XYZ file of C-alpha atoms in Angstrom:
660
model
C -1.438 26.549 97.023
C -2.649 29.664 94.847
C 0.441 31.141 94.595
C 2.401 28.129 93.564
C 4.698 28.417 89.884
C 4.812 26.339 87.816
C 5.818 26.239 83.946
C 2.962 27.010 81.965
C 4.513 26.696 78.674
C 5.210 22.661 79.973
C 1.621 22.408 81.711
C -0.368 23.386 78.186
C 2.071 21.265 75.931
C 0.860 18.182 78.170
C -2.548 19.535 78.243
C -2.820 19.777 74.692
C -0.835 16.010 74.053
C -3.567 14.966 76.299
C -6.593 16.409 74.799
C -5.214 15.291 71.070
C -4.584 12.010 72.343
C -8.381 12.033 73.762
C -9.410 13.464 70.304
C -7.833 10.864 68.471
C -9.811 7.959 70.530
C -13.205 9.709 70.428
C -13.378 11.423 66.963
C -13.256 8.511 64.610
C -12.113 9.660 61.076
C -14.404 10.255 57.873
C -12.814 6.833 56.396
C -14.169 5.043 58.980
C -18.013 4.046 57.792
C -19.697 1.583 57.990
C -20.020 0.764 54.064
C -23.039 -1.719 54.234
C -25.857 0.668 55.030
C -26.636 4.485 55.133
C -26.625 6.208 58.199
C -28.160 9.954 58.076
C -26.198 12.728 58.343
C -26.397 13.997 62.368
C -27.433 17.487 63.493
C -24.806 18.969 65.350
C -26.273 20.880 68.118
C -25.871 24.053 70.074
C -23.576 24.688 72.821
C -24.684 23.650 76.199
C -26.060 26.826 77.503
C -28.663 26.799 75.138
C -29.396 23.126 75.520
C -29.707 23.205 79.847
C -32.158 26.112 80.421
C -34.832 24.402 81.403
C -36.840 26.686 84.554
C -35.218 29.540 83.779
C -36.319 32.560 82.439
C -34.501 33.469 79.125
C -34.817 36.597 76.985
C -34.097 36.244 73.116
C -32.983 39.248 70.901
C -34.420 38.937 67.512
C -32.585 39.730 64.621
C -34.593 42.989 63.808
C -33.589 44.060 67.503
C -29.766 43.521 66.764
C -29.619 45.125 63.860
C -31.663 48.272 65.043
C -28.895 48.284 67.695
C -26.007 47.157 65.480
C -23.394 50.408 66.329
C -24.626 50.616 69.846
C -23.090 48.549 72.958
C -24.153 45.928 74.886
C -24.938 48.085 77.721
C -26.938 50.045 75.816
C -28.848 46.982 74.150
C -29.973 45.634 77.814
C -30.646 49.072 79.127
C -33.235 49.758 76.356
C -34.534 46.184 76.240
C -34.235 44.442 79.679
C -35.103 44.503 83.490
C -31.303 44.819 84.560
C -29.597 47.608 85.492
C -26.566 49.093 83.602
C -24.273 50.592 85.859
C -23.068 53.639 83.277
C -20.271 56.192 83.472
C -21.287 58.022 80.695
C -21.079 57.597 76.992
C -18.069 55.739 75.659
C -16.843 55.054 79.561
C -16.909 52.088 81.860
C -20.378 50.451 81.513
C -21.443 47.417 84.144
C -24.150 45.049 84.673
C -26.007 44.187 87.710
C -28.408 41.111 87.543
C -31.378 41.160 90.034
C -29.454 42.683 92.700
C -25.901 40.846 92.592
C -22.630 42.706 91.504
C -20.937 43.788 88.498
C -18.413 40.649 88.957
C -21.637 38.055 89.376
C -22.595 38.175 85.393
C -20.887 35.576 82.701
C -20.243 36.828 79.208
C -20.232 33.522 77.340
C -18.649 34.110 73.801
C -19.228 30.925 72.045
C -18.936 28.904 74.824
C -15.957 30.496 76.346
C -16.629 32.588 79.384
C -14.562 35.764 79.096
C -15.114 37.704 82.901
C -12.000 39.276 83.624
C -9.582 36.941 85.904
C -8.575 40.272 87.388
C -11.087 42.391 88.698
C -14.023 39.961 87.706
C -15.752 42.465 85.476
C -16.688 42.979 82.302
C -17.171 46.338 80.618
C -19.766 46.020 78.409
C -19.462 49.527 76.239
C -16.367 47.037 74.639
C -18.751 44.808 73.325
C -20.593 46.289 70.078
C -23.621 44.680 69.010
C -22.822 44.545 65.708
C -19.930 42.048 66.705
C -22.633 39.133 67.406
C -25.248 37.181 65.562
C -26.977 36.174 68.200
C -27.204 37.788 71.659
C -29.520 35.686 74.713
C -29.962 36.414 78.619
C -30.527 33.556 81.091
C -31.882 35.049 84.539
C -30.490 33.252 87.498
C -27.232 31.015 88.468
C -25.312 29.094 86.015
C -22.107 28.198 87.603
C -22.674 24.658 87.049
C -22.264 24.982 83.530
C -19.555 27.931 83.490
C -17.732 28.128 86.748
C -17.057 30.763 88.584
C -19.171 33.946 88.355
C -22.227 33.013 87.154
C -24.441 33.768 89.905
C -27.231 36.776 88.811
C -27.353 35.980 85.530
C -25.701 34.781 81.897
C -25.160 36.666 78.416
C -24.892 34.242 75.559
C -23.123 35.761 71.849
C -22.647 33.768 69.403
C -21.020 33.898 66.034
C -22.857 31.933 63.085
C -22.578 30.855 59.874
C -25.000 28.708 58.571
C -24.686 25.947 55.731
C -26.516 26.111 53.174
C -27.408 23.927 50.294
C -27.931 27.035 47.593
C -24.371 28.924 47.804
C -25.019 33.012 48.850
C -23.561 35.864 50.019
C -24.393 37.925 52.157
C -23.436 41.845 52.506
C -23.897 44.744 54.776
C -23.161 48.087 55.545
C -23.941 50.844 57.856
C -22.568 54.307 58.635
C -24.491 57.123 60.650
C -23.415 60.451 62.173
C -24.321 62.058 65.502
C -24.625 64.625 67.870
C -21.040 65.560 69.814
C -19.021 64.242 66.828
C -20.086 60.657 67.335
C -19.445 58.836 63.648
C -20.258 54.941 63.358
C -19.623 52.647 60.862
C -19.941 48.747 60.512
C -19.688 46.061 57.787
C -19.955 42.535 57.451
C -19.244 40.312 54.471
C -20.709 36.671 54.720
C -20.463 33.437 52.723
C -22.527 30.443 53.437
C -22.416 27.085 51.286
C -22.991 23.534 51.341
C -19.501 22.553 53.414
C -17.858 25.546 54.193
C -19.096 28.826 55.582
C -17.380 32.605 56.807
C -18.060 35.669 58.074
C -15.963 38.754 58.884
C -17.240 41.862 60.245
C -15.510 45.490 60.824
C -16.536 48.110 63.393
C -15.497 51.648 64.336
C -17.192 54.022 66.663
C -15.281 57.261 67.351
C -17.274 60.469 69.362
C -15.763 63.967 70.602
C -18.158 63.344 73.420
C -17.935 66.812 74.139
C -22.146 67.617 75.288
C -23.299 70.041 77.304
C -24.423 69.412 81.165
C -25.732 70.718 84.573
C -22.938 70.837 87.323
C -25.184 70.237 90.150
C -22.084 70.114 92.493
C -21.139 73.821 91.395
C -22.786 76.996 92.754
C -25.854 77.851 91.423
C -25.477 74.443 88.910
C -24.137 76.184 86.003
C -24.338 74.611 82.483
C -20.847 73.035 81.155
C -19.396 71.394 78.624
C -17.614 67.803 78.842
C -14.281 67.972 78.002
C -11.298 64.603 77.623
C -13.900 62.224 77.307
C -13.660 61.500 73.602
C -12.897 57.638 72.384
C -12.584 55.697 69.499
C -13.185 51.812 69.389
C -12.774 49.123 66.323
C -12.645 45.854 65.951
C -12.549 42.988 63.540
C -14.324 39.529 64.158
C -13.896 36.518 62.221
C -15.537 33.205 62.182
C -16.187 30.306 59.636
C -16.434 26.309 59.738
C -17.207 23.374 57.248
C -18.145 20.149 57.221
C -15.111 17.906 57.245
C -17.461 14.716 56.769
C -21.452 13.961 57.182
C -20.292 13.675 61.025
C -18.020 16.279 61.579
C -17.377 19.751 61.719
C -15.052 22.512 62.943
C -15.635 26.109 63.338
C -12.985 28.937 64.558
C -13.686 32.404 65.567
C -11.122 35.266 65.741
C -11.874 38.787 67.483
C -9.642 41.863 67.677
C -10.680 44.715 70.050
C -9.085 48.201 70.132
C -10.454 50.901 72.896
C -8.334 54.728 73.320
C -10.501 56.297 75.173
C -9.801 59.756 77.328
C -11.595 59.684 80.763
C -13.338 62.152 81.832
C -13.190 64.646 85.121
C -16.072 63.668 87.536
C -18.099 67.003 88.648
C -16.288 67.364 91.762
C -12.902 67.799 89.608
C -11.598 70.722 87.023
C -9.380 68.498 85.032
C -8.601 65.205 84.070
C -5.537 63.843 81.696
C -6.302 60.071 82.794
C -6.501 57.721 79.535
C -7.038 54.572 79.231
C -6.048 51.890 76.238
C -7.669 48.281 75.998
C -7.032 45.876 73.247
C -7.895 42.075 73.346
C -7.330 39.250 70.905
C -9.832 36.582 71.587
C -9.196 33.522 69.664
C -11.053 29.796 69.296
C -12.069 26.554 67.237
C -14.713 23.703 68.110
C -14.432 20.274 66.445
C -17.559 18.295 66.814
C -17.988 14.890 65.738
C -21.883 13.790 65.772
C -23.186 10.227 65.025
C -26.058 8.191 65.520
C -26.873 9.029 69.301
C -23.194 10.113 70.176
C -21.709 13.485 70.255
C -18.327 15.154 71.061
C -16.949 18.104 71.133
C -13.364 19.675 71.530
C -13.094 23.478 72.393
C -9.847 25.462 72.853
C -9.619 29.100 73.217
C -7.152 31.871 73.363
C -7.395 35.007 75.379
C -4.940 38.003 75.611
C -6.474 40.879 77.482
C -4.356 44.166 77.761
C -4.885 47.448 79.737
C -2.850 50.539 79.732
C -4.092 53.058 82.337
C -2.400 56.358 82.303
C -2.833 59.556 84.537
C 0.019 62.105 84.218
C -0.987 64.266 87.248
C -0.909 61.263 89.267
C 2.546 60.081 87.630
C 0.439 57.009 86.936
C 1.642 54.746 83.863
C 0.040 51.213 84.366
C 0.298 48.475 81.954
C -2.075 45.212 83.041
C -2.104 41.941 81.058
C -3.883 38.706 81.425
C -3.997 35.525 79.572
C -6.234 32.444 79.423
C -5.851 29.472 77.717
C -9.018 27.335 77.893
C -9.544 23.768 76.967
C -12.636 21.622 76.963
C -13.667 18.141 75.489
C -17.659 17.371 76.144
C -19.761 14.495 75.489
C -23.222 14.494 74.909
C -25.350 10.637 74.518
C -29.276 10.942 73.289
C -30.747 7.863 75.336
C -34.072 8.217 73.839
C -36.514 10.982 72.665
C -36.821 12.474 75.721
C -33.139 11.652 77.645
C -30.248 13.152 76.923
C -26.739 13.176 79.090
C -24.105 15.564 79.114
C -20.414 15.108 80.428
C -17.288 17.063 80.399
C -13.966 18.429 81.229
C -12.230 21.723 81.390
C -8.975 22.994 81.478
C -8.106 26.500 82.173
C -4.585 27.839 82.652
C -4.850 31.830 84.119
C -2.008 34.426 84.070
C -1.635 38.160 84.640
C 0.973 40.645 85.382
C 0.164 44.282 86.857
C 2.702 46.887 88.554
C -0.335 46.841 90.911
C 1.166 43.021 92.156
C 3.562 42.369 94.723
C 6.936 41.836 92.534
C 7.347 38.441 94.651
C 4.228 37.504 93.262
C 3.163 35.296 90.011
C -0.560 35.508 89.822
C -1.463 32.569 88.100
C -4.145 29.605 88.318
C -4.843 26.174 86.852
C -8.678 25.247 87.023
C -9.624 21.491 86.446
C -13.552 21.118 86.364
C -15.787 18.382 85.867
C -19.409 18.476 84.793
C -22.201 16.277 84.131
C -26.268 17.153 83.114
C -28.929 15.209 82.538
C -32.070 16.762 80.423
C -35.462 15.126 80.826
C -38.418 15.336 78.435
C -39.422 16.136 74.625
C -37.852 19.877 74.087
C -40.788 21.491 72.208
C -43.820 23.656 73.375
C -46.054 21.725 73.523
C -44.455 19.473 76.053
C -45.897 18.793 79.276
C -43.060 18.398 81.085
C -39.657 18.787 80.928
C -36.398 19.198 83.240
C -32.436 19.009 83.605
C -30.242 19.006 85.786
C -26.571 20.109 86.208
C -23.433 19.582 88.569
C -20.172 20.839 88.453
C -16.772 19.869 90.615
C -13.930 22.163 90.044
C -10.188 22.472 91.297
C -8.258 25.744 91.188
C -4.798 25.441 91.912
C -4.760 22.706 94.407
C -8.141 23.816 96.089
C -11.339 22.508 95.893
C -14.497 25.226 95.480
C -17.953 24.401 96.817
C -19.568 21.903 94.114
C -22.190 23.925 92.239
C -25.735 22.584 90.724
C -28.517 23.504 89.194
C -32.318 21.726 88.472
C -35.077 23.217 86.743
C -38.478 21.938 85.661
C -41.477 23.462 83.478
C -44.651 22.350 83.292
C -47.551 22.805 81.294
C -50.641 23.498 83.275
C -52.769 24.159 80.599
C -52.880 24.813 76.633
C -50.866 28.369 76.648
C -49.954 28.541 80.463
C -46.470 27.258 81.667
C -44.651 27.016 85.302
C -41.206 27.175 85.430
C -38.886 26.802 88.434
C -35.136 26.690 89.133
C -32.868 26.277 91.838
C -29.137 26.779 91.790
C -25.906 26.422 93.835
C -23.059 29.233 92.709
C -19.924 30.548 93.240
C -17.416 33.153 92.748
C -13.612 32.724 92.782
C -11.664 35.781 94.204
C -9.962 37.708 91.824
C -6.101 38.262 91.352
C -6.790 41.667 92.599
C -8.198 40.410 95.188
C -5.305 37.891 96.273
C -2.689 39.476 94.946
C -3.106 43.352 94.819
C -0.468 45.454 96.812
C -0.789 46.627 99.554
C -4.367 45.310 100.598
C -4.085 41.831 98.722
C -5.837 38.908 100.668
C -4.284 35.312 99.627
C -6.851 34.047 102.825
C -10.108 35.337 100.981
C -12.767 32.192 100.407
C -15.173 31.659 97.252
C -18.484 33.910 97.757
C -21.620 31.156 96.798
C -24.832 31.822 96.387
C -27.882 29.890 96.711
C -30.610 30.647 93.965
C -34.138 29.998 93.499
C -37.313 31.554 91.022
C -40.328 30.247 89.803
C -42.255 31.919 87.404
C -45.697 31.368 84.823
C -45.596 32.285 81.089
C -48.607 32.998 78.927
C -48.733 32.847 75.249
C -52.438 33.250 73.456
C -53.050 33.711 69.809
C -56.208 34.948 68.030
C -56.871 35.944 64.362
C -54.523 39.074 64.110
C -53.844 39.370 67.730
C -50.813 38.040 69.801
C -50.250 38.149 73.678
C -47.565 37.200 76.123
C -47.067 37.622 79.548
C -44.633 36.381 82.407
C -44.002 36.649 86.020
C -41.383 35.572 87.624
C -40.479 35.796 91.749
C -36.628 35.110 92.647
C -34.554 35.003 95.507
C -30.949 34.931 95.618
C -28.480 34.018 99.117
C -25.182 35.535 98.372
C -22.371 34.520 101.294
C -19.228 35.629 101.629
C -19.443 38.535 99.828
C -16.146 39.822 99.060
C -15.977 43.786 100.130
C -12.950 46.294 100.236
C -12.703 47.676 103.794
C -9.812 49.528 106.083
C -7.620 47.341 107.284
C -8.024 46.807 111.429
C -4.037 47.951 111.907
C -3.429 50.332 109.067
C -6.628 52.403 108.147
C -5.069 53.783 105.575
C -4.821 50.450 103.546
C -7.708 48.956 102.169
C -7.942 45.073 102.279
C -10.657 42.191 100.843
C -12.473 40.466 103.193
C -16.007 37.962 103.096
C -17.358 40.082 105.397
C -20.694 40.398 103.374
C -23.924 38.390 103.294
C -26.846 39.426 100.749
C -30.343 38.820 100.220
C -31.578 39.529 96.551
C -35.504 39.195 96.428
C -37.961 40.318 93.580
C -40.360 40.315 90.940
C -40.391 40.169 87.195
C -43.332 41.532 84.969
C -43.173 41.275 81.401
C -46.413 41.951 78.660
C -46.304 41.939 75.343
C -48.817 42.593 72.494
C -48.941 42.643 68.912
C -51.882 43.185 66.358
C -51.400 43.007 62.835
C -54.321 44.159 61.334
C -52.976 43.680 57.570
C -50.396 42.091 55.944
C -47.772 44.499 55.696
C -48.844 45.979 59.032
C -47.869 45.415 62.687
C -48.410 47.631 65.792
C -46.321 45.966 69.132
C -46.491 46.944 72.589
C -44.084 45.577 75.153
C -43.796 46.595 79.341
C -41.510 44.877 81.695
C -41.860 45.854 85.552
C -38.858 44.772 87.939
C -38.987 45.291 91.532
C -36.322 44.143 93.688
C -34.411 44.707 97.359
C -30.708 43.682 97.994
C -29.955 43.860 101.318
C -27.016 43.265 103.797
C -28.182 40.655 106.032
C -24.517 40.360 107.556
C -21.841 42.991 107.967
C -18.867 43.648 108.625
C -18.724 44.777 112.047
C -21.446 45.816 114.923
C -23.255 48.794 114.787
C -22.564 48.922 110.527
C -25.748 51.045 109.526
C -25.755 49.014 106.108
C -27.626 45.774 108.047
C -30.701 45.223 106.747
C -30.348 48.488 104.084
C -30.483 48.173 100.269
C -26.998 47.871 98.570
C -25.862 51.301 96.745
C -26.484 51.822 93.021
C -29.249 49.067 93.207
C -32.670 50.670 92.159
C -35.794 48.898 94.106
C -37.629 49.485 90.627
C -37.059 49.617 86.933
C -39.159 49.408 84.060
C -40.154 50.332 80.046
C -42.809 50.834 77.789
C -42.266 50.762 73.802
C -44.472 51.147 71.103
C -43.507 50.144 67.465
C -45.439 50.438 64.573
C -43.937 48.973 61.053
C -46.383 49.885 57.961
C -44.833 48.685 54.430
C -41.814 50.210 54.158
C -42.311 52.786 57.212
C -41.374 51.941 60.839
C -41.643 53.603 64.414
C -40.486 53.107 67.592
C -41.089 55.062 70.959
C -39.926 53.983 74.259
C -40.041 55.151 77.764
C -37.575 53.767 80.099
C -37.910 54.532 84.351
C -34.994 53.448 86.930
C -36.034 54.091 90.445
C -33.854 55.867 92.724
C -30.460 54.783 94.126
C -28.711 55.008 97.285
C -25.352 56.608 97.609
C -24.216 55.756 101.142
C -24.986 52.113 103.166
C -27.178 53.585 105.569
C -29.206 54.403 102.551
C -29.444 58.557 103.839
C -27.918 59.866 100.768
C -29.487 59.089 96.950
C -29.412 59.572 93.428
C -33.070 60.703 91.766
C -35.068 58.638 89.695
C -35.026 59.368 86.494
C -36.979 58.817 83.163
C -35.697 58.221 79.993
C -37.327 58.592 76.676
C -36.240 57.538 72.667
C -37.535 56.963 69.310
C -37.030 56.082 66.348
C -37.852 56.241 62.391
C -36.416 54.268 59.573
C -37.666 53.686 55.807
C -36.528 50.745 53.908
C -36.670 50.333 50.113
C -35.181 48.219 47.573
C -32.571 49.112 45.114
C -33.631 48.636 41.599
C -31.929 45.852 39.713
C -29.568 44.304 42.628
C -30.742 41.672 45.232
C -30.208 44.634 47.748
C -32.040 47.214 50.150
C -31.321 50.264 52.128
C -32.677 51.520 55.436
C -32.528 55.315 56.346
C -32.993 56.083 60.063
C -33.150 58.833 62.413
C -33.366 58.356 66.337
C -33.267 60.821 69.164
C -32.349 59.906 72.703
C -33.430 61.218 76.044
C -36.106 63.127 73.845
C -37.081 65.632 76.962
C -33.468 66.103 77.711
C -33.515 65.223 80.964
C -30.842 66.308 83.738
C -29.582 62.702 85.465
C -26.826 60.678 86.968
C -26.619 56.856 86.495
C -23.228 56.901 88.902
C -22.962 59.878 91.379
C -20.912 62.843 89.822
C -20.979 61.157 86.434
C -22.145 63.604 83.880
C -24.667 62.105 81.387
C -25.780 63.439 77.999
C -28.821 65.524 77.243
C -30.500 65.486 73.860
C -28.800 63.506 71.177
C -29.637 62.942 67.479
C -28.253 60.169 65.363
C -28.965 59.629 61.536
C -27.589 57.209 59.031
C -28.232 54.396 56.545
C -27.965 50.534 56.012
C -27.483 48.613 52.782
C -27.616 44.937 52.820
C -27.583 42.537 49.813
C -28.074 39.144 49.634
C -27.014 37.435 46.611
C -27.439 33.525 45.734
C -24.499 32.028 43.493
C -25.557 30.337 40.708
C -23.887 27.249 39.454
C -22.159 27.332 35.941
């Protein structure tokens, strides 16, 4: 039963002892080596989400892009550089994502191999993910539940912290500070050490703003210009990661991320005032232990995640403290049968607990999840490979209830020297959240999991001629999501809203991307990148007969999005200009009311110079966003700022340590 009580401590103890026993069996100690012959050191591979992506559309951000957005949040990075829609409630406020017409709870956020989606509401607030906290950011479009379980229906975002081992010890220091409009202050710093046996890194960030921008209140008579109030925020955090080689065949990595966010929640255009506040704090800790030898690799992962949220509204008399604790343990095996065939399998154990004043006093929201997964990868993993494919399958039991088996199958074929065809089909699911099940009044323990069938196909073209490089991609996709959970007025008591498996949604579309790079001189580069997406997400099943939502576009889901970016890099100077388009979004299910489309322009200039006598560089930059002072709304009645400026300085030092 979903609400079955159990003793969390005893369960975790049994699980830990089990995993330790298995680990002792599969991870031989470094002393157990064959002294009669030399065995070459085995390269430890990446997380399985990076190994099993054949047929999927994948977008990897470059280190240069991440440096430019170091003090921005993940929502701002994706909004400027991808064809996904970011639902922003304003600077410093909630920012959620919509991949290919799916909902905010249909995207997996995978941090160093662990899915961070909220067990309480299923969503992830991208405004609390500063880009500088991560070393790698990668997007995979389409479903991925076979690898990471519930919620990976529309797409996945992979966030990694890395500290590579190097033969020559070195340290790296980065410091960045910037100041901008509306009292905005942003700081970032990192220190890293890399050696042959050990590496470590620490990062700190702090962002704050008064957020007192002026906007046009279109809800008031004559649409006056007013100043935003009660919208200040401060967020800060620390990220630690390190790892080392215990022997030629073993490595251990550890990660810790503390994040604190304090924000005032501003009034909507329809409200005269607001005193509401929200405080978020999270502690995320994880460790992974890898043993790789010959053709075998085993990975033991364990992660502990504590999420706390306090919402206060003196006007409404609300002071709500919410808490969720996740403990995840996973054991993964892989075996390379030949140069073209690799097998992967594993088991995952997850314990979830939550508490909230919104849950029934008699309910004990908790879940035990046990999953087994397996995958196979076929073909040479090189750009020149003519054919490669992979397949994944996952079965999962949640507190005694089996969810639908999920799978994915992807293929990539080289049809010409510079042209590749890729296709991917998958079945995915999302389990009801604790809020869906236990919220009082309205929670529904009879809810079924949402499940989807996803399919996509596309072409990738890459061509290089002398100083010119051209790339293009076109991808078509179709997603069917059944048992979509929506909250509706209760049939007995219309004043109470309750979740039901009342909808079926069909999302389909096409995505285009074009890129051109010209390097006329050794120290000069000009690049142009364009993105365009057309998508239609419609209700194919509705809650009741006569519902006007039938065959209509989902609310807050633009049919068209696009962007154009020009970048010029000459010697120590760099300039970039970007134009982003978001199509109209309907605000009513009958598609009668809507928010108009809008264009946003931004530009950045920077100058980089070397510091004399030091192995360091400095980069001064200035940027302007919403250059043409566009008056727009992403979410109805939520104010957005006009033109704003940011200027700052970034220092970087790379020092190679010489042995005495």
